[in-house]
Structure formats: structure tokens, C-alpha cells
Backbone as a chain_set.jsonl record, in Angstrom:
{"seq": "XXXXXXXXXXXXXXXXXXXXXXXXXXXXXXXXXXXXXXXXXXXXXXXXXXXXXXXXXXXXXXXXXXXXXXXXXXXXXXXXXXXXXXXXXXXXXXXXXXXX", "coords": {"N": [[-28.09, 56.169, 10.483], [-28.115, 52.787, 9.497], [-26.693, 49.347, 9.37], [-26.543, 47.846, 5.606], [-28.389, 45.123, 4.174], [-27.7, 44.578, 2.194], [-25.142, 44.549, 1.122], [-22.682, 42.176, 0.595], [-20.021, 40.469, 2.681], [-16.956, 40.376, 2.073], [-14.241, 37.716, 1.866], [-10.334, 37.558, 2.005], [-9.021, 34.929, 0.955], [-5.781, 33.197, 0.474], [-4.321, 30.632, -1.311], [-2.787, 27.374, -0.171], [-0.353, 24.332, -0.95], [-0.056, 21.428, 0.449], [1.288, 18.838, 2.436], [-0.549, 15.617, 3.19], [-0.454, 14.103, 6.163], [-1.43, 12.465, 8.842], [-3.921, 12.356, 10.593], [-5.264, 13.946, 12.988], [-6.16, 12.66, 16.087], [-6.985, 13.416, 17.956], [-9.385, 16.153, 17.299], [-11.186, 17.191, 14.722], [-9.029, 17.731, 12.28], [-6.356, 17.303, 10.027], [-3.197, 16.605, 10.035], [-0.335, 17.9, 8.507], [2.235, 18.795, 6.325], [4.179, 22.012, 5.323], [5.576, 23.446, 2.56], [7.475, 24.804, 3.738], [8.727, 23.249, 5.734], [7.188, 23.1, 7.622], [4.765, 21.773, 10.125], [1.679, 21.69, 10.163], [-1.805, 21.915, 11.156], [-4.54, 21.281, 9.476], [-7.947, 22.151, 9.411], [-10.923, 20.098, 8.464], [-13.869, 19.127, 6.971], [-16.322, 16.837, 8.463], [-17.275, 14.17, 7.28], [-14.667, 14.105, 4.968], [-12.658, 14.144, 7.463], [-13.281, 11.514, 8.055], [-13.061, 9.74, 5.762], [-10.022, 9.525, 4.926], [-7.61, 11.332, 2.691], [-4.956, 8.675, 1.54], [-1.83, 8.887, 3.161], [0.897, 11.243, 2.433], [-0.28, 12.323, 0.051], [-1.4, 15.09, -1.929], [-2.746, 18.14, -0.395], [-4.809, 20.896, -1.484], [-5.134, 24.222, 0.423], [-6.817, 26.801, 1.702], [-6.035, 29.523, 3.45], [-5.548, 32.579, 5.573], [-2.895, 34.229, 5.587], [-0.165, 34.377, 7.143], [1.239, 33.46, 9.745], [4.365, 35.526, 11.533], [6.524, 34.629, 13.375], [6.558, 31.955, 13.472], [5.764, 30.973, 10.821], [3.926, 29.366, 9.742], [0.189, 28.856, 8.533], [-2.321, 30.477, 9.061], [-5.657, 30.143, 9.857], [-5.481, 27.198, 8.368], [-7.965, 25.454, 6.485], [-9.014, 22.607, 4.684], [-9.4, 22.355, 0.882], [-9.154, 21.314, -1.292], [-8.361, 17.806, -2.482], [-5.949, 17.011, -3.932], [-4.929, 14.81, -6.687], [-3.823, 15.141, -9.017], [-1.101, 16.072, -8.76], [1.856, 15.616, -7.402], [4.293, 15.305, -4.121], [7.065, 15.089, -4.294], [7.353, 16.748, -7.155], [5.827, 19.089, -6.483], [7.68, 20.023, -4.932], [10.202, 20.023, -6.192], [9.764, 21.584, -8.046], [9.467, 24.331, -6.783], [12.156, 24.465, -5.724], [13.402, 25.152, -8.415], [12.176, 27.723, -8.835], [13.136, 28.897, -6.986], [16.034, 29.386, -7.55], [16.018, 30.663, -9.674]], "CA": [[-27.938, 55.217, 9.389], [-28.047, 51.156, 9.99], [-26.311, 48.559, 7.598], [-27.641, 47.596, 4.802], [-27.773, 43.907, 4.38], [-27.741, 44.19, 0.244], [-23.918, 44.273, 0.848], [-21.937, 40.633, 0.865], [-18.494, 40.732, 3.181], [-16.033, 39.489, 0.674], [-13.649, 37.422, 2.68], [-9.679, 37.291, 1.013], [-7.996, 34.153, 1.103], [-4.757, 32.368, -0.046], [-3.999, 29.274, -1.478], [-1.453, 26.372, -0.26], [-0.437, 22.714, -0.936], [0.353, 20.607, 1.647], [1.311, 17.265, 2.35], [-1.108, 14.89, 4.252], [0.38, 13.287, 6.994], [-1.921, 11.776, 9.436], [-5.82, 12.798, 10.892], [-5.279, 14.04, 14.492], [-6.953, 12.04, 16.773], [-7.715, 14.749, 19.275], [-10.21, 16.51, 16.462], [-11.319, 17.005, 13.279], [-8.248, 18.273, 11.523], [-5.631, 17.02, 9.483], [-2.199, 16.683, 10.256], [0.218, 18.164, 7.014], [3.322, 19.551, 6.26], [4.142, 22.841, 4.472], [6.238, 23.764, 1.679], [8.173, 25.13, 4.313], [8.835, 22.212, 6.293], [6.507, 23.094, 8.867], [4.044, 21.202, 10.351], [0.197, 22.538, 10.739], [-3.331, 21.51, 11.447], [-5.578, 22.019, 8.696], [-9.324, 21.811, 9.407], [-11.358, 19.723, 7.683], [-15.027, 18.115, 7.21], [-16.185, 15.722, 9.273], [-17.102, 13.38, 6.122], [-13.257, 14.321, 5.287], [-12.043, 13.333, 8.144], [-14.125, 10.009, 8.065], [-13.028, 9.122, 4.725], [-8.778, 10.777, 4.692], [-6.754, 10.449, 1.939], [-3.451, 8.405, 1.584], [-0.472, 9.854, 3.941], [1.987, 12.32, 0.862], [-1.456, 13.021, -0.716], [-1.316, 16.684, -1.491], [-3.757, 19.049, -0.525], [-4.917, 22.253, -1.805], [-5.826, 24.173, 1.681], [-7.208, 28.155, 2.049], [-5.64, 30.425, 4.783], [-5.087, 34.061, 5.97], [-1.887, 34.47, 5.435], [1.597, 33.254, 7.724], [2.124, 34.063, 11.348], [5.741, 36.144, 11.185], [7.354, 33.706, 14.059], [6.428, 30.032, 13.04], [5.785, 31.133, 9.012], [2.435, 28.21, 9.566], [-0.733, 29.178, 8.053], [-3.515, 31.249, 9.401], [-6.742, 29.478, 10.048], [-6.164, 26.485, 7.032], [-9.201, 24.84, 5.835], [-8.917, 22.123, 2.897], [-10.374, 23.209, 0.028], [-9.42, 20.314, -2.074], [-7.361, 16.746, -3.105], [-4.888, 17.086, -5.549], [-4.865, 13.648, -7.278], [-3.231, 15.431, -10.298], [-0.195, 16.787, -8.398], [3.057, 14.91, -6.55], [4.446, 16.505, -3.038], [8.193, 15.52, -4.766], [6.953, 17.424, -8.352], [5.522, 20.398, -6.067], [9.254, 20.637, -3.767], [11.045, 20.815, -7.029], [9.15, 23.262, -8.77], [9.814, 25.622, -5.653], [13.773, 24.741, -6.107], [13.477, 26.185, -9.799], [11.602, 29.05, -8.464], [14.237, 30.104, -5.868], [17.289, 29.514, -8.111], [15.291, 31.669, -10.734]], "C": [[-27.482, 53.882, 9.959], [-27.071, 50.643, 8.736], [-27.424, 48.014, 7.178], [-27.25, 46.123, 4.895], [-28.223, 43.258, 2.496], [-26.588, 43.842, 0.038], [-23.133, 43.258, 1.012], [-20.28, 41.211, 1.657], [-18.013, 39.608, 1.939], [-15.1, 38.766, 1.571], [-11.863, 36.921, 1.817], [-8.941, 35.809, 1.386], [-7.026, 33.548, -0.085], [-4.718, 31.009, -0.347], [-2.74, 28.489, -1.27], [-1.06, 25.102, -0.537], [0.394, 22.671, 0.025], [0.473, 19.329, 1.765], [0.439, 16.759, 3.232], [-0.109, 14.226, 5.028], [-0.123, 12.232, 7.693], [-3.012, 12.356, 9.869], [-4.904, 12.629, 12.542], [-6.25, 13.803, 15.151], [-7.729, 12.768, 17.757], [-8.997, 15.608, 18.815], [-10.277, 16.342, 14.923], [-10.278, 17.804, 12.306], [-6.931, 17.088, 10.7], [-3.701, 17.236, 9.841], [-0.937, 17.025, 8.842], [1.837, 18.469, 7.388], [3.503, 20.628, 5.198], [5.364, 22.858, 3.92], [7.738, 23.72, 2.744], [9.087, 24.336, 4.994], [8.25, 22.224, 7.644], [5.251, 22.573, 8.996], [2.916, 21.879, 10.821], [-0.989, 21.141, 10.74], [-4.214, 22.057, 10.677], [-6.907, 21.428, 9.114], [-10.248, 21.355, 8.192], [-12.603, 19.196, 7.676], [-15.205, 17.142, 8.102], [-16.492, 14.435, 8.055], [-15.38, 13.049, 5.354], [-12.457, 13.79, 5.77], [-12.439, 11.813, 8.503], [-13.379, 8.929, 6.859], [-11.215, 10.022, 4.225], [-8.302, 10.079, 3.309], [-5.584, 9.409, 2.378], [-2.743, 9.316, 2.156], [0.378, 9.672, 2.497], [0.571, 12.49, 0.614], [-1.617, 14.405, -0.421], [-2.566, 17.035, -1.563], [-4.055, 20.284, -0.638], [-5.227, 23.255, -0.083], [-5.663, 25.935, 1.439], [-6.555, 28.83, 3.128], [-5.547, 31.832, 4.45], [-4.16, 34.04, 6.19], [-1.007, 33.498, 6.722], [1.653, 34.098, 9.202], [3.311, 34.793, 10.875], [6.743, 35.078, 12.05], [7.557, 32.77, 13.664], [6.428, 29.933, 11.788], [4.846, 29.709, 9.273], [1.432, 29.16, 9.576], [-1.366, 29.531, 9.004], [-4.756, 30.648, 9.39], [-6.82, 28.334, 8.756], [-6.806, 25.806, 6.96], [-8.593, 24.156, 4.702], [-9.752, 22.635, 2.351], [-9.925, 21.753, -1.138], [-7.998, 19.373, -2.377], [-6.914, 16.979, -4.14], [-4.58, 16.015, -6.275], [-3.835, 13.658, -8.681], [-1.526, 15.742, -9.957], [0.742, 15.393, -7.379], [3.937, 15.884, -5.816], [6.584, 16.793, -3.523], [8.162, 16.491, -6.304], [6.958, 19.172, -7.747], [7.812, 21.308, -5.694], [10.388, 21.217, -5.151], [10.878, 21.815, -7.973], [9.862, 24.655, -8.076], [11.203, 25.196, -5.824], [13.624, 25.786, -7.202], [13.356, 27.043, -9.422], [12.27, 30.06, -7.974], [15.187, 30.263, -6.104], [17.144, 30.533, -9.193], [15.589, 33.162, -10.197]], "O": [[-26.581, 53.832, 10.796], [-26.777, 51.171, 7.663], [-28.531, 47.75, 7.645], [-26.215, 45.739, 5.441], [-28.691, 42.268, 1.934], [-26.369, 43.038, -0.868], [-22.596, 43.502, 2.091], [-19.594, 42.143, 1.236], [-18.44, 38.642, 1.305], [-15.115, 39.5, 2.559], [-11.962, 35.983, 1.026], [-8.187, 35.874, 2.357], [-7.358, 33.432, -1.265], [-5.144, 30.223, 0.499], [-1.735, 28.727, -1.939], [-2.014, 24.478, -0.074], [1.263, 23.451, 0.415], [-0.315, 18.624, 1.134], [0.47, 17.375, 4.297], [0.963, 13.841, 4.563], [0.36, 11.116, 7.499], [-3.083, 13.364, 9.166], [-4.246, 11.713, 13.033], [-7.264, 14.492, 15.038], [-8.877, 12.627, 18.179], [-9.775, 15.883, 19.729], [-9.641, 15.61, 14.165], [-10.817, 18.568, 11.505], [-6.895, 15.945, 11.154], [-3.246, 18.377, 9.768], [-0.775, 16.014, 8.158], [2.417, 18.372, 8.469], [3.036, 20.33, 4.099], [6.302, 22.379, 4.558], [8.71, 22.971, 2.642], [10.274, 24.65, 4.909], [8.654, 21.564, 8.601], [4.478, 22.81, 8.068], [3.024, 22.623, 11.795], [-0.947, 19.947, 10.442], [-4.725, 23.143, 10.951], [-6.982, 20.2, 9.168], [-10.361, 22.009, 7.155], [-12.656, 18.497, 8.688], [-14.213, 16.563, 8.546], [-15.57, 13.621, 8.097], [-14.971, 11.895, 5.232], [-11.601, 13.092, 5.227], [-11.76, 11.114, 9.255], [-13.192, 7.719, 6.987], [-11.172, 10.919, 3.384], [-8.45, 8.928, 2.899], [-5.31, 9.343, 3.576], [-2.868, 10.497, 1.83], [0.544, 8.699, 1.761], [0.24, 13.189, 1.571], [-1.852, 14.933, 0.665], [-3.407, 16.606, -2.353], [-3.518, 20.988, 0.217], [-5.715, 22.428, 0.687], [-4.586, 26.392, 1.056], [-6.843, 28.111, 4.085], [-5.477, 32.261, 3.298], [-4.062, 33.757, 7.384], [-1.189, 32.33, 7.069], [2.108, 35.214, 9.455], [3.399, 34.755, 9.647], [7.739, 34.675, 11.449], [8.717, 32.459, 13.394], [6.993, 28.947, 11.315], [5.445, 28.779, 8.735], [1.484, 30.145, 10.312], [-1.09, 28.94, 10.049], [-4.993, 30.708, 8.183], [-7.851, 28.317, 8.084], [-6.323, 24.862, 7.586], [-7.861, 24.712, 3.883], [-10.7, 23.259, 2.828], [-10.894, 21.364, -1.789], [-6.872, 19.859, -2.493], [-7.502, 17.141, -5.209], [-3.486, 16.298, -6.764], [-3.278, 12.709, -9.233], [-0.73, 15.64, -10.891], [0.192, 14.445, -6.817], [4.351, 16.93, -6.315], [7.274, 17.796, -3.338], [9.263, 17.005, -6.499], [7.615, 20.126, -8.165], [8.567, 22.24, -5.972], [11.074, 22.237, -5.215], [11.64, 22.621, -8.507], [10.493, 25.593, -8.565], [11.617, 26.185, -6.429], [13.695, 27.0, -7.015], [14.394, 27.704, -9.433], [12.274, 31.28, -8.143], [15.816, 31.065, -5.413], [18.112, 31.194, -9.567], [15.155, 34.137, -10.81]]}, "num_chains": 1, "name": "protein.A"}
């Protein structure tokens, strides 16, 4: 018995916001900060990176979950500008959350 190729891999990912920071010059990624206060490299378009947002501009960004050492994201990809959202709005949400 072979595979079949009727079946789609499903692939799971997570969602995070992040702060923009700066476009790393070295490639096509994004320079952010997480919730956490840790600093990652999210991958991004090359159109994307051609055209960045504003540094604080939050971004939505996909990953596989959290390393256990560093607690920074797992392969993140943007997935989209948050124009609707503020990175001081997000930080105090997550206060409430953790006094909750």
C-alpha cells in the first residue's frame, strides 16, 4: 500500500501579536518584540519587507509553539497588520488577564 494523495496534511498553528521594531538588514525578516519581552525574527514577504510598517505597529504572526529555554516563537511568519489594535492596549489586556 502507497499514499494516497486525496489526503491534505493539515498543518496546526498558533497565533501571536507582536510589536514591529525594525526590518533586519541581513534578510527578509522582521525584527519584533513579544508579549513576553522577547525579541524574535519573524519572516515575512518580500513585498512586506519592501513596503514595512511603522516601528510599535502590531502584528498578528503564526508559529509552532515556544522553545522551553528562550519562550520565542517557533518558525513565526506574519500573517497580518493590526491597524485596529495598540501594542500599549494589547500589554494591558495581558495585566488584567494575569491578575484575573
Amino acid at each position: 500500500s502507497g499514499r494516497t494523495s486525496n489526503l491534505l496534511k493539515v498543518k496546526v498553528y498558533a497565533e501571536e501579536d507582536v510589536k514591529f521594531l525594525q526590518c533586519n538588514p541581513n534578510s527578509l525578516k522582521y525584527i519584533c518584540e513579544q508579549l513576553n519581552g522577547a525579541r524574535c525574527y519573524v519572516k515575512c514577504t518580500g513585498m512586506d519587507y519592501r513596503n514595512p510598517p511603522s516601528p510599535g505597529t502590531v502584528l498578528t504572526v503564526k508559529h509552532s509553539g515556544f522553545f522551553k529555554t528562550s519562550q520565542k516563537m517557533k518558525y513565526p511568519f506574519l500573517l497580518r497588520i493590526r491597524t485596529d489594535l495598540s501594542w500599549n492596549k494589547i500589554k494591558n489586556n495581558q495585566l488584567v488577564n494575569l491578575s484575573n
